[in-house]
CSV table of C-alpha atoms and ligand atoms in Angstrom, one decimal:
chain,number,residue,atom,x,y,z
A,258,MET,CA,80.5,91.0,84.4
A,259,SER,CA,81.0,91.3,80.7
A,260,THR,CA,77.2,91.9,79.7
A,261,LEU,CA,77.0,95.8,79.0
A,262,PRO,CA,74.2,97.3,81.1
A,263,PRO,CA,71.6,99.6,79.7
A,264,GLY,CA,72.8,103.4,79.3
A,265,VAL,CA,76.1,102.6,77.8
A,266,GLU,CA,77.2,104.6,74.8
A,267,ARG,CA,80.4,102.7,73.8
A,268,ILE,CA,83.2,100.8,75.3
A,269,LEU,CA,86.3,103.0,76.0
A,270,PHE,CA,88.8,100.1,76.8
A,271,THR,CA,88.2,96.4,76.5
A,272,GLU,CA,89.1,93.7,78.9
A,273,GLU,CA,92.1,92.7,76.7
A,274,GLN,CA,93.3,96.4,76.3
A,275,ILE,CA,93.1,96.9,80.1
A,276,ARG,CA,95.0,93.6,80.7
A,277,GLU,CA,97.8,94.6,78.2
A,278,ARG,CA,98.2,98.1,79.6
A,279,LEU,CA,98.5,96.8,83.3
A,280,LYS,CA,101.3,94.6,82.4
A,281,GLU,CA,103.2,97.5,80.9
A,282,VAL,CA,102.4,99.8,84.0
A,283,ALA,CA,103.4,96.8,86.4
A,284,ALA,CA,106.7,96.4,84.5
A,285,GLU,CA,107.4,100.2,85.1
A,286,ILE,CA,106.6,99.9,88.9
A,287,ASP,CA,108.7,96.8,89.3
A,288,ALA,CA,111.6,98.7,87.6
A,289,ARG,CA,111.3,101.7,89.9
A,290,TYR,CA,111.0,99.7,93.2
A,291,GLN,CA,113.4,97.1,92.4
A,292,GLY,CA,114.9,95.4,95.6
A,293,ARG,CA,112.3,97.1,97.9
A,294,THR,CA,109.0,96.2,99.3
A,295,LEU,CA,105.9,98.2,98.2
A,296,LYS,CA,102.8,98.9,100.3
A,297,LEU,CA,99.9,99.5,98.0
A,298,VAL,CA,97.3,101.5,99.5
A,299,ALA,CA,93.9,102.2,98.0
A,300,VAL,CA,90.7,104.1,98.9
A,301,LEU,CA,87.7,101.8,99.0
A,302,LYS,CA,85.7,101.0,97.1
A,303,GLY,CA,86.5,101.7,93.5
A,304,SER,CA,90.3,101.2,93.5
A,305,VAL,CA,90.1,98.0,94.9
A,306,PHE,CA,89.3,96.3,91.5
A,307,PHE,CA,92.4,98.0,90.0
A,308,LEU,CA,94.7,97.2,93.1
A,309,THR,CA,94.1,93.5,93.1
A,310,ALA,CA,94.6,93.3,89.1
A,311,LEU,CA,97.8,95.4,89.4
A,312,ALA,CA,99.3,93.5,92.4
A,313,ARG,CA,99.0,90.3,90.6
A,314,GLU,CA,101.3,91.5,87.8
A,315,LEU,CA,103.9,93.0,90.1
A,316,THR,CA,107.0,90.9,90.8
A,317,VAL,CA,108.3,93.3,93.7
A,318,PRO,CA,107.0,92.1,97.3
A,319,VAL,CA,103.7,93.8,98.1
A,320,LYS,CA,101.8,94.5,101.2
A,321,VAL,CA,98.1,96.1,100.9
A,322,ASP,CA,96.1,98.4,103.1
A,323,PHE,CA,92.9,100.4,102.6
A,324,LEU,CA,91.3,103.4,103.8
A,325,ALA,CA,87.7,104.8,103.3
A,326,ILE,CA,86.8,108.7,102.7
A,327,SER,CA,83.7,110.6,102.7
A,328,SER,CA,83.3,113.7,100.9
A,329,PHE,CA,80.7,116.5,101.6
A,330,SER,CA,79.7,119.5,99.6
A,331,SER,CA,78.5,122.6,101.4
A,332,ARG,CA,76.9,123.7,98.2
A,333,ALA,CA,76.3,122.3,94.7
A,334,GLY,CA,79.5,122.6,92.7
A,335,ALA,CA,81.7,123.5,95.4
A,336,PRO,CA,84.7,121.5,96.0
A,337,GLY,CA,84.1,118.5,98.4
A,338,VAL,CA,85.4,118.7,102.0
A,339,VAL,CA,87.1,115.1,102.4
A,340,ARG,CA,87.6,113.2,105.8
A,341,ILE,CA,88.8,109.8,106.6
A,342,ALA,CA,85.9,107.5,107.3
A,343,LYS,CA,88.1,104.2,107.8
A,344,ASP,CA,91.8,104.7,108.5
A,345,LEU,CA,94.6,102.2,107.4
A,346,ASP,CA,95.1,99.2,109.7
A,347,ASP,CA,99.0,99.7,110.0
A,348,SER,CA,101.7,102.6,110.2
A,349,ILE,CA,103.3,103.5,106.8
A,350,GLU,CA,106.5,105.1,108.7
A,351,GLY,CA,109.5,104.3,106.7
A,352,GLU,CA,107.7,102.4,104.0
A,353,ASP,CA,107.7,102.7,100.2
A,354,VAL,CA,104.0,103.5,99.8
A,355,LEU,CA,102.1,103.6,96.3
A,356,LEU,CA,98.6,105.1,96.5
A,357,VAL,CA,96.5,103.3,94.1
A,358,GLU,CA,93.6,105.2,92.5
A,359,ASP,CA,90.7,104.3,90.5
A,360,ILE,CA,90.4,107.7,88.7
A,361,VAL,CA,92.1,111.3,89.1
A,362,ASP,CA,89.5,114.0,88.2
A,363,THR,CA,89.8,117.5,89.8
A,364,GLY,CA,92.6,116.3,92.0
A,365,PHE,CA,91.0,117.4,95.3
A,366,THR,CA,90.7,113.8,96.7
A,367,LEU,CA,94.3,112.9,95.8
A,368,ARG,CA,95.7,116.2,97.2
A,369,TYR,CA,94.0,115.5,100.5
A,370,LEU,CA,95.1,111.9,100.4
A,371,LEU,CA,98.8,112.8,99.8
A,372,ARG,CA,98.9,115.5,102.6
A,373,THR,CA,97.6,113.2,105.1
A,374,LEU,CA,99.7,110.2,104.0
A,375,ALA,CA,103.0,112.4,103.7
A,376,GLY,CA,102.4,113.5,107.5
A,377,ARG,CA,103.0,109.9,108.5
A,378,LYS,CA,106.6,109.8,107.2
A,379,PRO,CA,106.6,107.1,104.8
A,380,ASN,CA,110.1,106.4,103.0
A,381,SER,CA,108.4,107.4,99.6
A,382,LEU,CA,104.9,108.1,98.5
A,383,GLY,CA,103.9,107.6,95.0
A,384,VAL,CA,100.6,107.7,93.0
A,385,CYS,CA,99.4,105.2,90.3
A,386,THR,CA,96.2,105.8,88.8
A,387,PHE,CA,94.0,103.6,86.6
A,388,LEU,CA,92.4,106.5,84.8
A,389,ASP,CA,93.3,110.1,84.5
A,390,ARG,CA,91.1,112.9,83.3
A,391,THR,CA,93.6,115.8,83.2
A,392,SER,CA,91.2,118.0,81.3
A,393,LYS,CA,89.1,118.5,84.5
A,394,ARG,CA,92.1,119.0,86.9
A,395,ILE,CA,91.5,122.1,89.3
A,396,VAL,CA,94.6,121.3,91.6
A,397,GLN,CA,98.0,120.1,90.6
A,398,VAL,CA,98.9,116.7,92.0
A,399,PRO,CA,101.8,114.4,91.2
A,400,VAL,CA,100.9,111.1,89.1
A,401,ASP,CA,104.0,108.6,88.8
A,402,PHE,CA,102.0,105.9,86.9
A,403,ARG,CA,98.9,106.0,84.7
A,404,CYS,CA,97.2,103.5,82.7
A,405,PHE,CA,94.8,105.5,80.6
A,406,GLU,CA,94.0,109.2,80.1
A,407,ILE,CA,90.2,109.7,79.3
A,408,PRO,CA,87.9,112.2,77.8
A,409,ASP,CA,85.6,114.4,79.8
A,410,ARG,CA,82.8,111.9,79.9
A,411,PHE,CA,81.4,109.7,82.8
A,412,VAL,CA,82.8,106.3,82.7
A,413,ILE,CA,81.9,103.0,84.4
A,414,GLY,CA,83.6,99.6,84.9
A,415,PHE,CA,86.7,98.2,86.4
A,416,GLY,CA,85.8,99.8,89.8
A,417,LEU,CA,84.2,102.8,88.6
A,418,ASP,CA,80.4,102.9,89.7
A,419,TYR,CA,77.3,104.7,88.7
A,420,HIS,CA,75.1,104.9,91.9
A,421,GLN,CA,77.2,102.0,93.2
A,422,LEU,CA,76.5,99.7,90.3
A,423,TYR,CA,78.7,98.3,87.5
A,424,ARG,CA,82.0,98.3,89.4
A,425,ASN,CA,82.4,94.6,88.3
A,426,LEU,CA,82.2,95.4,84.6
A,427,ASN,CA,85.5,94.0,82.9
A,428,CYS,CA,85.7,96.9,80.5
A,429,VAL,CA,85.7,100.6,80.9
A,430,ALA,CA,82.5,102.3,79.3
A,431,VAL,CA,81.2,105.6,78.7
A,432,MET,CA,77.6,106.2,79.9
A,433,LYS,CA,75.1,108.4,78.3
A,434,VAL,CA,74.4,110.8,81.1
B,239,IMP,P1,88.4,114.2,92.6
B,239,IMP,O1,89.7,113.8,91.9
B,239,IMP,O2,88.6,114.8,93.7
B,239,IMP,O3,87.5,115.2,91.7
B,239,IMP,O4,87.7,112.8,92.8
B,239,IMP,C1,87.7,111.7,91.9
B,239,IMP,C2,86.5,110.9,92.4
B,239,IMP,O5,85.3,111.0,91.7
B,239,IMP,C3,86.7,109.3,91.9
B,239,IMP,O6,87.4,108.7,93.1
B,239,IMP,C4,85.6,108.8,91.6
B,239,IMP,O7,84.7,108.3,92.8
B,239,IMP,C5,84.5,109.9,91.3
B,239,IMP,N1,84.4,110.1,89.7
B,239,IMP,C6,85.0,110.9,89.0
B,239,IMP,N2,84.8,110.8,87.4
B,239,IMP,C7,84.1,109.6,87.6
B,239,IMP,C8,83.4,108.9,86.5
B,239,IMP,O8,83.7,109.3,85.2
B,239,IMP,N3,83.0,107.7,86.9
B,239,IMP,C9,82.8,107.2,88.1
B,239,IMP,N4,83.3,108.0,89.1
B,239,IMP,C10,83.9,109.1,88.8
B,240,MG,MG1,82.5,106.6,93.2
């Protein structure tokens, strides 16, 4: 999808900028995991768009697996309680796992995922995020690879949704919300 939806204020990253940056980050990942097989793990649904684009740029052998989570908030503004709604299909014990995220914001989701996956004894556990909004971080989490740092504005596209829409936008855009 390349037609901008209503409510878009401006494009933050074009399709071309994203493609170029993905190649750079893929080269960093290739260098780090040379000679090994990577298991890319992503959370449904947003991160799937980034994962497939990234995987196609990697030269190290990759496997992929997915999980889904649900977040609940007991009161408005409180950090969400996260639980696994659909688990990975396979064990990650002894594997080199790279957790692929669409965006790291407060860090609560990522912290929960890292704790859960670390308990399954992978050989290594890294994090690669498409977008990073460090200005909103509440809990400190390790990010090994990032494509773009973004301002404190709501964004859509390349997997990121607004009420489940616009994930298939080829660019990343700022919404007027
Ligand atoms: P957090 O790091 O636990 O706060 O959670 C990040 C999650 O919030 C992401 O996986 C997205 O689903 C969602 N999210 C945060 N910021 C945005 C945004 O700007 N656009 C769309 N979704 C967002
Ligand atoms: Mg979302």
